mmCIF file of C-alpha atoms in Angstrom:
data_model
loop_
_atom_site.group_PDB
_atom_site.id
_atom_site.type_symbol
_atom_site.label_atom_id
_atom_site.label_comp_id
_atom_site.label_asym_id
_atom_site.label_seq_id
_atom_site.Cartn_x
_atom_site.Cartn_y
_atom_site.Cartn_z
ATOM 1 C CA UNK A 1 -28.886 16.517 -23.234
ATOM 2 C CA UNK A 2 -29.338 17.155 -19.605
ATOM 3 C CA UNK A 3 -32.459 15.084 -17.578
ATOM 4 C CA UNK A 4 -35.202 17.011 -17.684
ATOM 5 C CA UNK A 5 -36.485 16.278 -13.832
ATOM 6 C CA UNK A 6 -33.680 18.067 -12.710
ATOM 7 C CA UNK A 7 -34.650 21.392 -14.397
ATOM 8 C CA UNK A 8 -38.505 20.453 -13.319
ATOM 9 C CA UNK A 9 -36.696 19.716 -9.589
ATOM 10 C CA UNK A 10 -34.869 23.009 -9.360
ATOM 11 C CA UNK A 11 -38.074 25.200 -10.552
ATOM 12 C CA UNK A 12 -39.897 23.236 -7.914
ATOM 13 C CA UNK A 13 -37.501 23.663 -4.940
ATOM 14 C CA UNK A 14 -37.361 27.442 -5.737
ATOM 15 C CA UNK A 15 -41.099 27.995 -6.716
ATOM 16 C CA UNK A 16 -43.024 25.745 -4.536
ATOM 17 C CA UNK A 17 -40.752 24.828 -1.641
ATOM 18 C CA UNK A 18 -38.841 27.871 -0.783
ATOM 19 C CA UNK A 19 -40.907 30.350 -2.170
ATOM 20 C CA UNK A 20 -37.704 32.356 -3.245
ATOM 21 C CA UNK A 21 -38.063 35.842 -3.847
ATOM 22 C CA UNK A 22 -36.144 38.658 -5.580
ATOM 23 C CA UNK A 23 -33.664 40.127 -2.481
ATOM 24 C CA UNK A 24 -33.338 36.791 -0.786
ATOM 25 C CA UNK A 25 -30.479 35.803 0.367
ATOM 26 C CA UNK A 26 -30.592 32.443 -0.361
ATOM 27 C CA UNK A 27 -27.835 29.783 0.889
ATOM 28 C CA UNK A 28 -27.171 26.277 -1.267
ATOM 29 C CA UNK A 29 -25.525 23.510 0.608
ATOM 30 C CA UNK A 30 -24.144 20.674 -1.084
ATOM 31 C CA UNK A 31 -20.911 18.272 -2.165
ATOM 32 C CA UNK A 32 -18.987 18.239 -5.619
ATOM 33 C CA UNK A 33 -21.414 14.766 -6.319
ATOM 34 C CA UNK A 34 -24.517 16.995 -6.266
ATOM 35 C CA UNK A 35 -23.209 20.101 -9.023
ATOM 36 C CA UNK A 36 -26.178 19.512 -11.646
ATOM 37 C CA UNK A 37 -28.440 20.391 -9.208
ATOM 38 C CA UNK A 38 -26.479 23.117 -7.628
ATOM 39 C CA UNK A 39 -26.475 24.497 -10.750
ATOM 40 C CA UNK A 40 -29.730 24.454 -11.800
ATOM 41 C CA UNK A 41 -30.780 26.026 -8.692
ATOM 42 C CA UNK A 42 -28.064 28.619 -8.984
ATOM 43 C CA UNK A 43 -29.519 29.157 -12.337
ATOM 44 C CA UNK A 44 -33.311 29.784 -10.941
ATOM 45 C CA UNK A 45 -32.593 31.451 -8.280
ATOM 46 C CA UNK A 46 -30.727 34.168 -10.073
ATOM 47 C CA UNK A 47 -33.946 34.301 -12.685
ATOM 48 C CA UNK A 48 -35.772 34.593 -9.211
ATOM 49 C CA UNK A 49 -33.680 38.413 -7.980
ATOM 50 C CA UNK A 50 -31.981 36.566 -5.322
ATOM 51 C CA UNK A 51 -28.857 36.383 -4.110
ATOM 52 C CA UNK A 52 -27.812 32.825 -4.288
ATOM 53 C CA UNK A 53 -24.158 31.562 -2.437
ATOM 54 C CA UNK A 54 -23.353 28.017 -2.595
ATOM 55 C CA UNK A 55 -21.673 26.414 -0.202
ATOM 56 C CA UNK A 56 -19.733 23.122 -1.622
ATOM 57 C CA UNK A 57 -18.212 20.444 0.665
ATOM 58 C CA UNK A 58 -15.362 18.563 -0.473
ATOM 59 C CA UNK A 59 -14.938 14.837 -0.793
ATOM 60 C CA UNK A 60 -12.891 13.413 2.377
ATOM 61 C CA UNK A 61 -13.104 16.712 4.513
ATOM 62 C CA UNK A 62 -15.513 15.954 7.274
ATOM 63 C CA UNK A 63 -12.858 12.266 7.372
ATOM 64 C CA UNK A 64 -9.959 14.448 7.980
ATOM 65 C CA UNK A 65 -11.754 16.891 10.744
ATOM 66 C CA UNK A 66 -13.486 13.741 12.716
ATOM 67 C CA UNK A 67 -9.986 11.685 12.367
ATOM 68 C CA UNK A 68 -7.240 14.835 13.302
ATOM 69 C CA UNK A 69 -9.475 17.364 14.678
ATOM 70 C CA UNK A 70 -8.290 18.016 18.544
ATOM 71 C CA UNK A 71 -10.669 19.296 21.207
ATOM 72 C CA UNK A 72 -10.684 22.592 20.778
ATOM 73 C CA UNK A 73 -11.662 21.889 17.016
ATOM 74 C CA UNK A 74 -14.384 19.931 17.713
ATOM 75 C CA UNK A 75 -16.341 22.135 19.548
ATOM 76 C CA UNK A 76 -15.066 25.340 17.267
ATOM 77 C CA UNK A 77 -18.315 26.470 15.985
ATOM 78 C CA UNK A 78 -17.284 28.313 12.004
ATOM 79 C CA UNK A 79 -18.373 32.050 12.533
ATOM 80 C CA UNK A 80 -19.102 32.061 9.020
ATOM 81 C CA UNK A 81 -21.529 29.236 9.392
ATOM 82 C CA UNK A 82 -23.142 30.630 12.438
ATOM 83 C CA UNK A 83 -23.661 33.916 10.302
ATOM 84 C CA UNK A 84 -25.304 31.787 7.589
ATOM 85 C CA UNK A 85 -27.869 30.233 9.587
ATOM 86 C CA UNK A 86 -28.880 33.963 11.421
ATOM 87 C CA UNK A 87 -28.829 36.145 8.297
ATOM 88 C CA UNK A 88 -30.622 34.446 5.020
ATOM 89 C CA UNK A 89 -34.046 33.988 4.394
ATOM 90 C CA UNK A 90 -33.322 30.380 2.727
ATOM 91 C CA UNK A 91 -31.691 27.683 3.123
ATOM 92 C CA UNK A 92 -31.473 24.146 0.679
ATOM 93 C CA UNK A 93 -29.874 21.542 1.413
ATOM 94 C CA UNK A 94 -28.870 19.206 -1.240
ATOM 95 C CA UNK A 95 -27.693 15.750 -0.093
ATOM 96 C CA UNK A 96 -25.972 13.377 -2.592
ATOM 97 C CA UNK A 97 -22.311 11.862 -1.500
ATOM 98 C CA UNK A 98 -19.709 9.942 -3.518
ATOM 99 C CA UNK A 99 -18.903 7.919 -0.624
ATOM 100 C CA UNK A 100 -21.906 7.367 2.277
ATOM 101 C CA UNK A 101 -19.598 5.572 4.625
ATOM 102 C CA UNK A 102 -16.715 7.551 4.588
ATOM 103 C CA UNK A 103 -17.282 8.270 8.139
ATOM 104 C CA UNK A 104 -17.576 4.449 9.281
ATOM 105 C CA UNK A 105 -14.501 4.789 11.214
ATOM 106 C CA UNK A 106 -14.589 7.524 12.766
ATOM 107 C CA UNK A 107 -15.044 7.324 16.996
ATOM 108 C CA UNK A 108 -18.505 7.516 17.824
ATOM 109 C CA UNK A 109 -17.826 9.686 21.065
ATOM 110 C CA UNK A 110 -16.085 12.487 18.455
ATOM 111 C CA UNK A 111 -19.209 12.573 16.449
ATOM 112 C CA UNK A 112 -21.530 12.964 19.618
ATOM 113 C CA UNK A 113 -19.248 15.774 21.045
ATOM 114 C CA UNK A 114 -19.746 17.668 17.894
ATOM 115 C CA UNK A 115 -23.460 16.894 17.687
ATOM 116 C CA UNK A 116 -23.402 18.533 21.302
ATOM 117 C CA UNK A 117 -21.171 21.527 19.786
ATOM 118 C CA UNK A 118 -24.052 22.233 17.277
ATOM 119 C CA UNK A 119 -26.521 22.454 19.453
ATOM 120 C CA UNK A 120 -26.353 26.222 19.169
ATOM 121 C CA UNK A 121 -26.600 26.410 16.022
ATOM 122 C CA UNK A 122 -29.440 23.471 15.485
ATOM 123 C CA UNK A 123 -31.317 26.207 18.133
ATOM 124 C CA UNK A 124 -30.473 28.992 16.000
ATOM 125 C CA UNK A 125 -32.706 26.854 13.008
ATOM 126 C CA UNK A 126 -35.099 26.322 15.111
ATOM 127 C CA UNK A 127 -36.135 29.053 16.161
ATOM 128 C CA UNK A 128 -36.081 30.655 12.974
ATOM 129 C CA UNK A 129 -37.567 27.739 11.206
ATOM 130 C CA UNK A 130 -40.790 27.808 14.211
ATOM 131 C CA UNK A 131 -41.061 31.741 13.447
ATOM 132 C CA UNK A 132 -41.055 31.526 9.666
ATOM 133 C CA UNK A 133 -38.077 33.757 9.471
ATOM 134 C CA UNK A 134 -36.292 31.100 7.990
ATOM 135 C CA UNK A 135 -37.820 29.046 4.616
ATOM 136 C CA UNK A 136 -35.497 25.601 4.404
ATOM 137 C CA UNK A 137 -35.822 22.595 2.365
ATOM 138 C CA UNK A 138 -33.813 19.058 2.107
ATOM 139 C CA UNK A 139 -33.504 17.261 -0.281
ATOM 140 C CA UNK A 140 -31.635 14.002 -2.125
ATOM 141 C CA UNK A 141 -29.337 14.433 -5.771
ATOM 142 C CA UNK A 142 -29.275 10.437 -6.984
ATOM 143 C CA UNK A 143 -25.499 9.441 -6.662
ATOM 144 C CA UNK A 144 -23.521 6.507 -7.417
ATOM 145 C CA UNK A 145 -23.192 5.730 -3.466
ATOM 146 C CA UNK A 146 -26.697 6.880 -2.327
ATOM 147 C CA UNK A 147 -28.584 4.145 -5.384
ATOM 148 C CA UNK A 148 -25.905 1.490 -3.874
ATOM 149 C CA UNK A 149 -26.956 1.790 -0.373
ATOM 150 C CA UNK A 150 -30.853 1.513 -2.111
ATOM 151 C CA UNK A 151 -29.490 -1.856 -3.410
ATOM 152 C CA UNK A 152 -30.343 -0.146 -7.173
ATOM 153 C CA UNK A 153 -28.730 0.573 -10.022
ATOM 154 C CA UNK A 154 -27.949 4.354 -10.579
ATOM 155 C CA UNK A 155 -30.834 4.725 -13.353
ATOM 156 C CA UNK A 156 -33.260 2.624 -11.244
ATOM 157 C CA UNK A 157 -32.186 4.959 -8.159
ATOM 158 C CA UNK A 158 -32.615 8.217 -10.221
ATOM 159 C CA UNK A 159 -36.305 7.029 -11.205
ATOM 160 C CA UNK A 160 -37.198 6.260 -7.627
ATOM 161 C CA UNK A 161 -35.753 9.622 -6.371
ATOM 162 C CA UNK A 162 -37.907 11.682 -9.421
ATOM 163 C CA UNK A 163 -40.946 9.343 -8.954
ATOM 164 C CA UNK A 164 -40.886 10.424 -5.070
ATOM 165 C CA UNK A 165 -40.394 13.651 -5.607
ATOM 166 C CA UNK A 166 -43.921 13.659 -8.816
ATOM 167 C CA UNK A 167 -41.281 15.195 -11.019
ATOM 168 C CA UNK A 168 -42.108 12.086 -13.513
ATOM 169 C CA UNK A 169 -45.363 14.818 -13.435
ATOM 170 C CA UNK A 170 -45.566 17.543 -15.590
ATOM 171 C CA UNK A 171 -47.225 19.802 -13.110
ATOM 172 C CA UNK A 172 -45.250 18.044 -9.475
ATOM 173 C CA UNK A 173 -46.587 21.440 -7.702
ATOM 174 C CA UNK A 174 -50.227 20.571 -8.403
ATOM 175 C CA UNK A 175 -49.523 16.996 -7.316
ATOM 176 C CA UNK A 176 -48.000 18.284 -4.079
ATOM 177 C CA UNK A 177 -51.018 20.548 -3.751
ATOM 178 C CA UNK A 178 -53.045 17.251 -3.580
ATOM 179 C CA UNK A 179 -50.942 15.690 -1.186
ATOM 180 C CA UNK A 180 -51.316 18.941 0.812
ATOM 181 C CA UNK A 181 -55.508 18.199 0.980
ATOM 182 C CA UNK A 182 -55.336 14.730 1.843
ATOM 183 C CA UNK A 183 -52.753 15.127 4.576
ATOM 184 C CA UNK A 184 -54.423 18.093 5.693
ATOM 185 C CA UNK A 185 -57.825 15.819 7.219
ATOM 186 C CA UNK A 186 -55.059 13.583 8.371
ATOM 187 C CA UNK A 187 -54.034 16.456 10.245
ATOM 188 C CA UNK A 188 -57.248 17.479 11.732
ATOM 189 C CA UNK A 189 -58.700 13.905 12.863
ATOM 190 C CA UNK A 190 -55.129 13.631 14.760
ATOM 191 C CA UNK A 191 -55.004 17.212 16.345
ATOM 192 C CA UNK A 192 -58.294 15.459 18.201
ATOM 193 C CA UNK A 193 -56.278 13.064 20.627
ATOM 194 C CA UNK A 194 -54.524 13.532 23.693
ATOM 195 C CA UNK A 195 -53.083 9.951 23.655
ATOM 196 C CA UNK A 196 -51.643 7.531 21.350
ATOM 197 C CA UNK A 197 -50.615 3.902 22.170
ATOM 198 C CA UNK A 198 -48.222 2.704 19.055
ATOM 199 C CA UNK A 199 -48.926 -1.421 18.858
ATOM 200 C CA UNK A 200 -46.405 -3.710 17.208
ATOM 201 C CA UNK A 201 -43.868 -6.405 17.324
ATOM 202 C CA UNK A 202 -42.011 -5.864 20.145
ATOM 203 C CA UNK A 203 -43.514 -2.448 20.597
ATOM 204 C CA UNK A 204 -46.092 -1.043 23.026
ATOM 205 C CA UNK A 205 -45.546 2.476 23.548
ATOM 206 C CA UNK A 206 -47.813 4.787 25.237
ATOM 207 C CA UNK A 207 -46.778 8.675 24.443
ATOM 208 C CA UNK A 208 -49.202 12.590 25.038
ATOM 209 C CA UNK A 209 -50.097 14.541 22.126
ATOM 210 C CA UNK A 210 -52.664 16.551 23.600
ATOM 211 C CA UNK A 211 -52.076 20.318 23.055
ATOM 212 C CA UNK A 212 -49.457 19.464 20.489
ATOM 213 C CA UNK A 213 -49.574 20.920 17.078
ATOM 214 C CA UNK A 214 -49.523 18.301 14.192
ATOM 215 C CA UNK A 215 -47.730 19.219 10.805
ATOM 216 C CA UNK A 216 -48.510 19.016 7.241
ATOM 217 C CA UNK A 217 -45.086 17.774 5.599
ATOM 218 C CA UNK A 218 -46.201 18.245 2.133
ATOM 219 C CA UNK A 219 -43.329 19.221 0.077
ATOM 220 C CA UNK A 220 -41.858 22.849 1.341
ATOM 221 C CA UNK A 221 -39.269 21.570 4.356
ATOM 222 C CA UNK A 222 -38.214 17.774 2.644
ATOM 223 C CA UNK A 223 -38.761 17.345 -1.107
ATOM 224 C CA UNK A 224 -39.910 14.662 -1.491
ATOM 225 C CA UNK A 225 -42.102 14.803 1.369
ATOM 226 C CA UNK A 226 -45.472 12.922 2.576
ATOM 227 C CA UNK A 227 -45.883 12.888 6.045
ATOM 228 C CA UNK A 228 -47.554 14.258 9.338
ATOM 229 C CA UNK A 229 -45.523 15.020 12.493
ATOM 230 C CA UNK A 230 -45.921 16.486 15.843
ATOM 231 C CA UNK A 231 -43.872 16.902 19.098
ATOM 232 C CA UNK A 232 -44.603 14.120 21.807
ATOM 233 C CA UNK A 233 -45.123 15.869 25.100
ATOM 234 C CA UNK A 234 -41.596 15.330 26.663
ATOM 235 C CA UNK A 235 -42.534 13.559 30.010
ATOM 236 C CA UNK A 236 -45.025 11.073 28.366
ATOM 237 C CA UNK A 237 -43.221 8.591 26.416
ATOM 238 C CA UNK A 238 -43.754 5.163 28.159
ATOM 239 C CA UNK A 239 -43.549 1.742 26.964
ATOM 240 C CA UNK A 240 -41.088 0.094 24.364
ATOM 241 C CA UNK A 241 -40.083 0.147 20.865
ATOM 242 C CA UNK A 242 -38.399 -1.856 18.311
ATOM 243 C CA UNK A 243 -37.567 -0.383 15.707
ATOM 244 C CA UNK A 244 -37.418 -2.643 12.341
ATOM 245 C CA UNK A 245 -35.275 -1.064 9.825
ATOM 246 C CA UNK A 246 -31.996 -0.045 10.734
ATOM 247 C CA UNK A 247 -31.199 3.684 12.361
ATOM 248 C CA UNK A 248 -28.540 5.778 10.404
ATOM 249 C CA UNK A 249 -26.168 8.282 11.630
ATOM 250 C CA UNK A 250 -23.195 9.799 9.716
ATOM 251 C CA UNK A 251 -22.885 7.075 7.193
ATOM 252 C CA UNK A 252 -23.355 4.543 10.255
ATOM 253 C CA UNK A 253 -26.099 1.551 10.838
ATOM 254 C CA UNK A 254 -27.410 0.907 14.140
ATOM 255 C CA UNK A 255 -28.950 -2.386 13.791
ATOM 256 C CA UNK A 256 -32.180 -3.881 15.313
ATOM 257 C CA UNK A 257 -32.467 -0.563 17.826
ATOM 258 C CA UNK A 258 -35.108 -1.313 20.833
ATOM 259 C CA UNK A 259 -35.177 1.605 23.737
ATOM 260 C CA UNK A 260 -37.505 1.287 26.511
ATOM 261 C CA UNK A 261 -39.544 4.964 28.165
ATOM 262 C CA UNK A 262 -40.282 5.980 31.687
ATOM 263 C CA UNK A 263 -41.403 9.094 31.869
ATOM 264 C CA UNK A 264 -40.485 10.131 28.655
ATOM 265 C CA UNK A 265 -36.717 9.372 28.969
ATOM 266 C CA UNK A 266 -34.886 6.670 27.447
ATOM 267 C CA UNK A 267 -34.206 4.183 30.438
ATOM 268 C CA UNK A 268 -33.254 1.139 28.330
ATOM 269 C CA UNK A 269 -31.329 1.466 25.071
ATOM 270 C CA UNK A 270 -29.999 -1.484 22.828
ATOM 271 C CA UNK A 271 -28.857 -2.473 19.164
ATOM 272 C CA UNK A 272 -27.786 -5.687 17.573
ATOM 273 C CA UNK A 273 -25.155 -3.943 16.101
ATOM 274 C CA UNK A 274 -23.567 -0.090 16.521
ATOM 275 C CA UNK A 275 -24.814 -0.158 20.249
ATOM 276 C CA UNK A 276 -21.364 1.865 21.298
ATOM 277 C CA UNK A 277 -22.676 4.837 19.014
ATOM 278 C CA UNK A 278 -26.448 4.537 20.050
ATOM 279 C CA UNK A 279 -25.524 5.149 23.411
ATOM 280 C CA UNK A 280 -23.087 7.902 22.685
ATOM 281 C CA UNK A 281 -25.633 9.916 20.973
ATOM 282 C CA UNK A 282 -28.308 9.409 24.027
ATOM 283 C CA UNK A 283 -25.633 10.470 26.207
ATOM 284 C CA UNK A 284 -24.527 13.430 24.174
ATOM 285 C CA UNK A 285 -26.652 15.789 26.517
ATOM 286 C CA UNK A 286 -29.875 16.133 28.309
ATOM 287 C CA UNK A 287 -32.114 16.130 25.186
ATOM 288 C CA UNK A 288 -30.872 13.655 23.441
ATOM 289 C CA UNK A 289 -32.631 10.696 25.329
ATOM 290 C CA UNK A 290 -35.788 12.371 25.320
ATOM 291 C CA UNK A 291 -38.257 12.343 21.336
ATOM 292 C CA UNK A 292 -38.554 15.213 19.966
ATOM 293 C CA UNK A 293 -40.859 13.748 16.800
ATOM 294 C CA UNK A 294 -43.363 11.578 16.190
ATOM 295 C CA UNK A 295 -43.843 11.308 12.735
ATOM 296 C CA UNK A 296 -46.051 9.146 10.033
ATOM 297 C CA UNK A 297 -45.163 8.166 6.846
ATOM 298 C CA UNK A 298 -47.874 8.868 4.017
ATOM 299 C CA UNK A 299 -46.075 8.733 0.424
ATOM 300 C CA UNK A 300 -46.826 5.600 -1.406
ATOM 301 C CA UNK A 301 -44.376 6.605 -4.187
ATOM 302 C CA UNK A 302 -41.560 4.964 -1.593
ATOM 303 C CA UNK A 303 -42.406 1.777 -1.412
ATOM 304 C CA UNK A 304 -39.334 0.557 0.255
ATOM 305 C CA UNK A 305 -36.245 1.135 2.358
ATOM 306 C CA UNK A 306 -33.466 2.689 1.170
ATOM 307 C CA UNK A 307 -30.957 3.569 4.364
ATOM 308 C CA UNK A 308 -32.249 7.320 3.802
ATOM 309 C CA UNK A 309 -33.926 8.740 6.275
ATOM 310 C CA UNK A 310 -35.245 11.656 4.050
ATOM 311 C CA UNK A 311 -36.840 9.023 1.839
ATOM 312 C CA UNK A 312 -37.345 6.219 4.331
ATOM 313 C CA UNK A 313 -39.637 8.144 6.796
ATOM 314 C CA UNK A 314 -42.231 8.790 4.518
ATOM 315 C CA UNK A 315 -42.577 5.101 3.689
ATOM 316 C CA UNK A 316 -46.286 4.595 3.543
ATOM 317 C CA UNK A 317 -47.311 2.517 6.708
ATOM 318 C CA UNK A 318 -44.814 3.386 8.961
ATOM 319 C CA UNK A 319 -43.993 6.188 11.837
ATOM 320 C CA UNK A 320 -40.814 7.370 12.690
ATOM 321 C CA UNK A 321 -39.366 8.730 16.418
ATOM 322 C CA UNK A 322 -36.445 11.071 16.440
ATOM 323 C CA UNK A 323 -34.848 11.541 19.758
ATOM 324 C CA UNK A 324 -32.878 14.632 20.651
ATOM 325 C CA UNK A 325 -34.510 18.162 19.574
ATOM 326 C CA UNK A 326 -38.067 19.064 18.481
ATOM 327 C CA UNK A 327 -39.321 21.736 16.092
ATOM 328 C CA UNK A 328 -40.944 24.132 17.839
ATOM 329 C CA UNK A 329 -43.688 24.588 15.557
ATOM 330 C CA UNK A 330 -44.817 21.171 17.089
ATOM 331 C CA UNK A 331 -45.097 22.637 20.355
ATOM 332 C CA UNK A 332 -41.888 20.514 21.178
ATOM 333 C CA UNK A 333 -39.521 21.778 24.145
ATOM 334 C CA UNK A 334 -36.797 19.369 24.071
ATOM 335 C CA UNK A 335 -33.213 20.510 22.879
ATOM 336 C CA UNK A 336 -30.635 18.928 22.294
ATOM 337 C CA UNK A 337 -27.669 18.802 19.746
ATOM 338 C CA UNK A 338 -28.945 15.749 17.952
ATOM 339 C CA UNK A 339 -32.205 15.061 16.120
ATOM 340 C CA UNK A 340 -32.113 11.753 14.996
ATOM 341 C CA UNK A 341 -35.278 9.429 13.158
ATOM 342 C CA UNK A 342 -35.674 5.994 13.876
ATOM 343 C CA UNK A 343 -38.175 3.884 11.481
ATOM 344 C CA UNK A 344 -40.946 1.638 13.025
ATOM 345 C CA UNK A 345 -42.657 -0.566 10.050
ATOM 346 C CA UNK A 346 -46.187 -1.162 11.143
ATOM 347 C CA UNK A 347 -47.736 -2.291 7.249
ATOM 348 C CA UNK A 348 -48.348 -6.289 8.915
ATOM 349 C CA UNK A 349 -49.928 -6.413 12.383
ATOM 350 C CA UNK A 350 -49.461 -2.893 13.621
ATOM 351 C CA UNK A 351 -51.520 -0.561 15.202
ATOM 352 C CA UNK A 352 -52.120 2.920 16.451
ATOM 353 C CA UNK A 353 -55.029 3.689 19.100
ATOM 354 C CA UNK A 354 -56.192 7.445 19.678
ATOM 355 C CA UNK A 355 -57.631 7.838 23.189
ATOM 356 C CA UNK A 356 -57.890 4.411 23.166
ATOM 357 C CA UNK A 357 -59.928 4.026 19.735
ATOM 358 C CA UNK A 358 -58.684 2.081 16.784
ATOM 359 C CA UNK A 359 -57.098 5.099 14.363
ATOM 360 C CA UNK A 360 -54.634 2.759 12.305
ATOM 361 C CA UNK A 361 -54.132 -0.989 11.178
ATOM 362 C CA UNK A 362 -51.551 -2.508 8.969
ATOM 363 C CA UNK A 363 -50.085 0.979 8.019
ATOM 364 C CA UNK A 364 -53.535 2.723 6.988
ATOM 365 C CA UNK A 365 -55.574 5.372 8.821
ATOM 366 C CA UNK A 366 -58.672 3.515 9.571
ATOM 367 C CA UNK A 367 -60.448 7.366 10.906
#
């Protein structure tokens, strides 16, 4: 007999998230590790009217293109692909890999030229994503790989993952209604500040909200979700960061990551370890060195790290800066071919000031 919470997941991610209706055309993305919940969604959607298509990577592809690919191929954008992201009305993507470091090898200067090849497509999801022509959602399938970078055991994983995500609930969409409330006065008291000062070890960074639109992450574009976000005005960022837990790109850690800000550009960038690759990405293209996100984590359901950004960003007590591009919907104007989250804990001596005024302390809203 099949797990229940992935039935309750897949009526969820339809229902609540994506708000599929009958005529959408509806695209599923997704490897061979994360079938059961391609299929479940298949299975809704079709219940739904829409016209579901899955796309399904294969184990060791994206190895082969970043290892053999020449130039030419790098930068080759897939028409088909391009088509995808223009045309349907929604788009999930399921994560879930049998291997998460299968690209550990693979040049870091290869991966940043075809972050930089993207870029037109990443703009194409913007856009669409900013003008609600486009409903998207990401989200995790618990895999054999994914629980051992979590440092769990596949069942303990899958709990954690379902337990995120309120499908140990049996009504998850009126629990993510309530998370909708709460975040939503989060939301407001914020949208009141032109400045924030983030205060922590080895961090003092000063950075503009004012004018900015803050966003209610409650369950529709990441599920799980928990989280409020907004685009940092681009020239503002100044100061310093550390950033505690270690940055992940393409199966890769970036260890111990501390950039420093003039003007909103990254001026000083360094890592303990994977400093080659940090640099590659901030040199991909113009955007890339300047944030595109602030974010804060709210859900107290993930209660600790798990080298997943979908899951680690929403850590309770923390923020989280991505450099590279910003969703418009923020009021963000940086673009770039990368968008990349970096994760700043702030639960023991850290602090966020609003226009000067005490707002957060020891990762809780003190408002």
């Amino acid at each position: 007999m099949g797990d229940v919470r992935v039935e309750r997941m897949a009526k969820t991610l339809v229902h609540y998230s994506l708000g599929l209706n009958a005529g959408d055309y509806f695209v599923i993305r997704g490897s061979e590790a994360t079938a059961p919940l391609i299929k479940a969604v298949y299975r809704e959607a079709i219940t739904v009217g829409a016209h579901p298509e899955v796309m399904v990577g294969l184990d060791g592809i994206p190895e082969i293109f970043f290892n053999d690919a020449n130039e030419a191929q790098l930068e080759f954008i897939s028409p088909m692909q391009k088509l995808a992201m223009e045309r349907c009305d929604a788009l999930l993507s399921i994560r879930g890999d049998f291997n998460t470091r299968s690209l550990s090898g693979v040049d870091p200067s290869r991966q940043a030229r075809r972050s930089k090849a993207m870029g037109e497509v990443n703009r194409i999801f913007m856009k669409r994503s900013a003008e609600g022509s486009l409903r998207w959602c990401a989200t995790q399938f618990p895999t054999h790989s994914d629980a051992q970078e979590a440092n769990m055991s596949l069942d303990e994983y899958t709990d954690f993952v379902y337990g995120a995500c309120r499908l140990d609930l049996e009504d998850p969409v009126a629990a993510w209604g309530a998370v909708h409330a709460h975040q939503q006065r989060l939301v407001e008291a914020m949208s009141r500040f032109d400045t924030l000062r983030i205060v922590g070890e080895g961090t003092d960074l000063t950075l503009g909200v004012g004018g900015r639109t803050w966003i209610n992450c409650s369950g529709h574009h990441n599920f799980p979700d928990g989280e409020i976000f907004t685009g940092p005005i681009e020239d503002s960022a100044n100061g310093h960061i550390r950033f505690s837990f270690p940055g992940i790109y393409a199966g890769k850690e970036i260890e111990d990551i501390r950039l420093t800000f003039e003007s909103g550009r990254v001026v000083k960038a360094e890592a303990a370890r994977g400093e080659e690759l940090l640099q590659a990405l901030l040199a991909s293209d113009e955007g890339a060195s300047y944030l595109g996100e602030l974010g804060i984590g709210t859900n107290d359901n993930i209660d600790r790290v798990t080298r997943n950004m979908l899951f680690d960003e929403k850590v309770g007590g923390t923020v989280h800066l991505a450099v590279g591009a910003g969703y418009p919907e923020s009021g963000s104007a940086n673009t770039s071919g990368v968008h990349w989250d970096m994760l700043c804990d702030l639960r023991r001596g850290g602090e966020i000031y609003g226009d000067g005024t005490l707002i957060y302390k020891d990762g809780a809203f003190v408002l």
